[in-house]
Coordinates of C-alpha atoms in Angstrom, one line a residue:
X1348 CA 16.6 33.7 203.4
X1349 CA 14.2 36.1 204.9
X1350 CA 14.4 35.2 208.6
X1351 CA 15.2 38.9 209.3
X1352 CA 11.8 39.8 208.6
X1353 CA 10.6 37.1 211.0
X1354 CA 12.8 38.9 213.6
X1355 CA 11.5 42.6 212.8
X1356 CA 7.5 40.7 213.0
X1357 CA 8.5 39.2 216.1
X1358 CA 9.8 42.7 217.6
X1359 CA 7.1 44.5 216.2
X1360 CA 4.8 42.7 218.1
X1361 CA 6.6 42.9 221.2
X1362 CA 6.5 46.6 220.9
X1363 CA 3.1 46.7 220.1
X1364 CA 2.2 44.8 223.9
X1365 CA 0.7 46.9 226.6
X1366 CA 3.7 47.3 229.0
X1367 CA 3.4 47.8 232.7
X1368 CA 6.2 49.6 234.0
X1369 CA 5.1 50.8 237.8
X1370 CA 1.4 50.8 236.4
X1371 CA -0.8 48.2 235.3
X1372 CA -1.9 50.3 232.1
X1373 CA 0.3 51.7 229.5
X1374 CA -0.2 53.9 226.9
X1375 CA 1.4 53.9 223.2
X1376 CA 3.0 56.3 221.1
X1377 CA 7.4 56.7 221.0
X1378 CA 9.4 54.4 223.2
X1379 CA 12.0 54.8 225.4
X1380 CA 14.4 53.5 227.8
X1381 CA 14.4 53.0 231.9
X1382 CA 16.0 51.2 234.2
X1383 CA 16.4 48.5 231.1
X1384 CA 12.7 48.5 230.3
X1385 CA 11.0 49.8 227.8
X1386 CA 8.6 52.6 228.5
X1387 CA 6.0 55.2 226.8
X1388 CA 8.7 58.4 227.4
X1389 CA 5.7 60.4 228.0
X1390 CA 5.4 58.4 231.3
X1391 CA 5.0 61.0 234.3
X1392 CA 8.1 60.7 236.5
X1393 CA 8.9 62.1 240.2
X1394 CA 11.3 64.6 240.5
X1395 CA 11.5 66.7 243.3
X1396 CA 13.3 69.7 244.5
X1397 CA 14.6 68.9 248.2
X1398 CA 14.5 71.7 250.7
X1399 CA 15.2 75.7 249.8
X1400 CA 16.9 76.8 246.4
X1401 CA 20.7 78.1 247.6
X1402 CA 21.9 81.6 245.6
X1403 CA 25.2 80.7 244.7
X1404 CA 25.9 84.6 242.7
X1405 CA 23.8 87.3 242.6
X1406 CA 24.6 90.3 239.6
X1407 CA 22.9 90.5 236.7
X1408 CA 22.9 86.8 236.7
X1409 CA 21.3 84.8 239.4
X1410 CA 23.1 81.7 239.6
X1411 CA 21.5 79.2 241.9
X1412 CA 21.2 75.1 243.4
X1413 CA 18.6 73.1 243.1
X1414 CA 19.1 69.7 245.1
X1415 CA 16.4 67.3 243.3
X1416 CA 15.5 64.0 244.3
X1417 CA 15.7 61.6 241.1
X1418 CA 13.3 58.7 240.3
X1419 CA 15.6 56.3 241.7
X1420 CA 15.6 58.2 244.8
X1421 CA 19.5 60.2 244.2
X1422 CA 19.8 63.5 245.1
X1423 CA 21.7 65.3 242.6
X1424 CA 22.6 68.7 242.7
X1425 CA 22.1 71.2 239.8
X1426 CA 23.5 74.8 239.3
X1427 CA 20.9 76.7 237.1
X1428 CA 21.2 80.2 235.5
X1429 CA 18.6 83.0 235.5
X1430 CA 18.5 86.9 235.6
X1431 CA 17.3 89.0 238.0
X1432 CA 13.8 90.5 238.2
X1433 CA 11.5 88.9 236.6
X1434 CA 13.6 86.5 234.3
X1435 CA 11.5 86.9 231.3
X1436 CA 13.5 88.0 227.8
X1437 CA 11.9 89.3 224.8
X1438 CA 13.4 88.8 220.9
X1439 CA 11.9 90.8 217.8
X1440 CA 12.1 90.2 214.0
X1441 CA 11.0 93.3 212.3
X1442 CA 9.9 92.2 208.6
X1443 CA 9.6 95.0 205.8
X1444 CA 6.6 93.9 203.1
X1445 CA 7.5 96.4 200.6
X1446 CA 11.5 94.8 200.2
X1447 CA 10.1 91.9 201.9
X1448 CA 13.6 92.0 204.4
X1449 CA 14.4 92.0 207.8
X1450 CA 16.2 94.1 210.3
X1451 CA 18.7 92.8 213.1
X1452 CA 21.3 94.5 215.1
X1453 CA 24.6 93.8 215.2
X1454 CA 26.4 94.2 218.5
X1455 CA 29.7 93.2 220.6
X1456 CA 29.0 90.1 222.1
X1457 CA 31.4 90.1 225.3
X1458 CA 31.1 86.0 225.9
X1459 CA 33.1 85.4 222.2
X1460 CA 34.5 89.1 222.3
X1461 CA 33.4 89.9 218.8
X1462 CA 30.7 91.4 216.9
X1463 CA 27.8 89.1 216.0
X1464 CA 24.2 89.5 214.7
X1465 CA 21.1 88.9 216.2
X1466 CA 17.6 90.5 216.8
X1467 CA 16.6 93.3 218.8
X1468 CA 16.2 92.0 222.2
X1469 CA 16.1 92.4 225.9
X1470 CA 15.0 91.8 229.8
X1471 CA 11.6 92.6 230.7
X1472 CA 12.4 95.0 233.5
X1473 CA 10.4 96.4 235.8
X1474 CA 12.2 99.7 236.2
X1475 CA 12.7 100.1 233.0
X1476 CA 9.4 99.6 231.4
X1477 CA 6.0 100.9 232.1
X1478 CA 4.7 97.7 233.0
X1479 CA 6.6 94.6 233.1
X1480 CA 5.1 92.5 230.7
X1481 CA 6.8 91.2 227.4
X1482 CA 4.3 93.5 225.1
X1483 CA 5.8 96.3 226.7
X1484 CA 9.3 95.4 226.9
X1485 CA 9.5 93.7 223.1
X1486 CA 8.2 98.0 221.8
X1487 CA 10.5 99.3 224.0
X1488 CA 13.5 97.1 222.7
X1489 CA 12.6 97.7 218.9
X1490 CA 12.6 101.1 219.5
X1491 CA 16.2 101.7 221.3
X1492 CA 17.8 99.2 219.3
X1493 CA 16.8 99.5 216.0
X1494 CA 15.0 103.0 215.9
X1495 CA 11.8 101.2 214.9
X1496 CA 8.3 101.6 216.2
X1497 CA 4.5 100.6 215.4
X1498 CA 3.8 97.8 213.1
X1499 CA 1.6 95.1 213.0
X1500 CA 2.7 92.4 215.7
X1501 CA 2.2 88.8 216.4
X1502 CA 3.2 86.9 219.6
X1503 CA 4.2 83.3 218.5
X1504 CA 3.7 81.0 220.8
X1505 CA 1.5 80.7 224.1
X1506 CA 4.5 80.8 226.5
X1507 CA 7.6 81.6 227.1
X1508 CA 10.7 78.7 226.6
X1509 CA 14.0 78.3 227.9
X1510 CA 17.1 78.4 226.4
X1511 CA 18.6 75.0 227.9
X1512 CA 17.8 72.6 230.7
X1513 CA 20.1 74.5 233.4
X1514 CA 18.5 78.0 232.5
X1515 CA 15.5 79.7 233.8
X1516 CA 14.8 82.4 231.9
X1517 CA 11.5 82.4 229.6
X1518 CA 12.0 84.2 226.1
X1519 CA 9.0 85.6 223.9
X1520 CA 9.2 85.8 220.5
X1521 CA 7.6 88.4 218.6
X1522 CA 7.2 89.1 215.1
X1523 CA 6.7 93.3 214.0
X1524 CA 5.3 93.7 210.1
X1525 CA 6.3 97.1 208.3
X1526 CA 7.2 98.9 211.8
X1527 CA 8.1 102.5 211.1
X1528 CA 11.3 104.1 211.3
X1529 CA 12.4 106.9 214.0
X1530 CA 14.8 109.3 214.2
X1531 CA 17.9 108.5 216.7
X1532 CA 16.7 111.6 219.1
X1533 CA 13.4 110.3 219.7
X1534 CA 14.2 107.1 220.6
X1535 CA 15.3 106.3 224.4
X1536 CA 19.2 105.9 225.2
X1537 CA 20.9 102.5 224.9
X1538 CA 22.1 101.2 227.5
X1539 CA 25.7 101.4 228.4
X1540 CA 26.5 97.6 227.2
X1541 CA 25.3 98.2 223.8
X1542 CA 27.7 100.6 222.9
X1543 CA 28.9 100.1 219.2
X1544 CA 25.3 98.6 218.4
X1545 CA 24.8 99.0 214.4
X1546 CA 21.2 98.5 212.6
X1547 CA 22.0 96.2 210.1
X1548 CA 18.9 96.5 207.4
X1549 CA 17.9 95.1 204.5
X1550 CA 18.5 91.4 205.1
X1551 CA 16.9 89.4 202.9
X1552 CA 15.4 85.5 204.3
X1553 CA 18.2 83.7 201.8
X1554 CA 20.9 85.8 204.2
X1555 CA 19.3 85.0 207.4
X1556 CA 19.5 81.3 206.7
X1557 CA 22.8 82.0 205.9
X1558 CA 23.7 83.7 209.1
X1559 CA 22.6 80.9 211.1
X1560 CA 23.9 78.1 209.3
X1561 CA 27.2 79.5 209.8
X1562 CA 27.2 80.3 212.9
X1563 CA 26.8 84.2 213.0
X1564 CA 23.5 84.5 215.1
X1565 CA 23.2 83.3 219.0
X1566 CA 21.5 79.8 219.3
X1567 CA 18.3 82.0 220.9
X1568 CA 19.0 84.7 217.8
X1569 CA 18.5 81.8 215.1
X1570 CA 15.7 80.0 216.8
X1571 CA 13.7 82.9 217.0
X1572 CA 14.2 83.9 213.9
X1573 CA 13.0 80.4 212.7
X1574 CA 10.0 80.8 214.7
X1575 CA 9.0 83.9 212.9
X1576 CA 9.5 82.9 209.0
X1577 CA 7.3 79.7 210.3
X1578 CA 4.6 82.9 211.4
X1579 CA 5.8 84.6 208.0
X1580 CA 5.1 81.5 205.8
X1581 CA 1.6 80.9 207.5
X1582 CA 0.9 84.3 206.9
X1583 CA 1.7 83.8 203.5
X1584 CA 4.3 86.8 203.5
X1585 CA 7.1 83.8 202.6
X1586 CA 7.1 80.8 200.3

């Protein structure tokens, strides 16, 4: 009548054995499957890029091979996409304490050819900013896009992360509180691919949830934005 909890005992103490998979120790933690044996999936395994990297396009995207060598010892061949300089993005959320609200941008987005929203954001460009470093470039993107400058900010996280597993370029989050606003002729000149950019203000945390649960923020737009109301909530500026 209860044999199935005989069976879940018996596999529960199979999972719990020390298993030796290429090592005579093992550690424990979340399981995971190899080569039809069970593993710790925090196991270190070899991958290794074989020979020079081969530019397949060069513009404003840098699409380039990498030939790895897999565990098993196949080489595979993967096209992965970066930008060019120094392949580091920045993303701001600019949150008002006084009507406790936010402030994106809403701009043509050429790869759906519509409108959609998202938050001031950019390349960290050597040319373009003082230095290149993602301090510098985040101010200098707040500013131009939505006219907004000083504030007190907060980098969130230690690093910069990747959009997906085939691209290579880092993005910073950054969170501004009560930056001030500055009149269109003292800000720096868009550039020419943000032409029809409107500051969208006054968005309330109920309307950004919104936004990304239907679909009207990037996947990078709505992930930082979750990073900062995290930062926002352990500042206690948000419930």
């Amino acid at each position: 009548m209860y044999w199935w909890w005989y069976l879940w005992a018996i596999l529960a103490s199979v999972m719990a054995l020390p298993l030796a998979v290429g090592s005579s120790s093992s550690s424990t933690g979340w399981w995971g499957w190899h080569g039809g044996a069970i593993i710790p999936v925090n196991q270190t395994l070899d991958f290794r890029l074989v020979g020079n990297e081969t530019v397949l396009h060069q513009g404003w995207r840098v699409v380039t091979n990498r030939q790895i060598r897999m565990p098993s010892g196949r080489l595979v061949d993967f096209e992965v996409v970066g930008q060019r300089g120094t392949d580091q993005a920045v993303l701001v959320l600019a949150w008002h304490r006084a009507t406790q609200t936010v402030t994106l941008v809403r701009e043509y987005t050429p790869s759906v050819q519509q409108f959609m929203l998202g938050l001031p954001a950019g390349m960290v460009e050597d040319q373009k900013h003082d230095a290149s470093d993602a301090w510098t470039a985040a101010r200098a993107e707040l500013l131009e896009e939505a006219r907004l400058e000083g504030g007190i900010w907060h980098q969130l996280g230690e690093r910069p992360t990747v959009m997906d597993k085939y691209s290579t370029t880092g993005f910073t989050v950054f969170l501004c509180i009560d930056p001030i606003a500055v009149a269109a002729d003292r800000a720096p000149p868009r550039d020419a691919g943000e032409e029809g950019l409107e500051i969208i203000t006054g968005v309330t945390v109920a309307e950004l949830r919104t936004y990304i649960h239907d679909g009207n923020l990037t996947v990078v737009g709505g992930w930082a934005v979750q990073r900062a109301l995290h930062k926002l909530k352990e500042l206690g500026e948000i419930e």
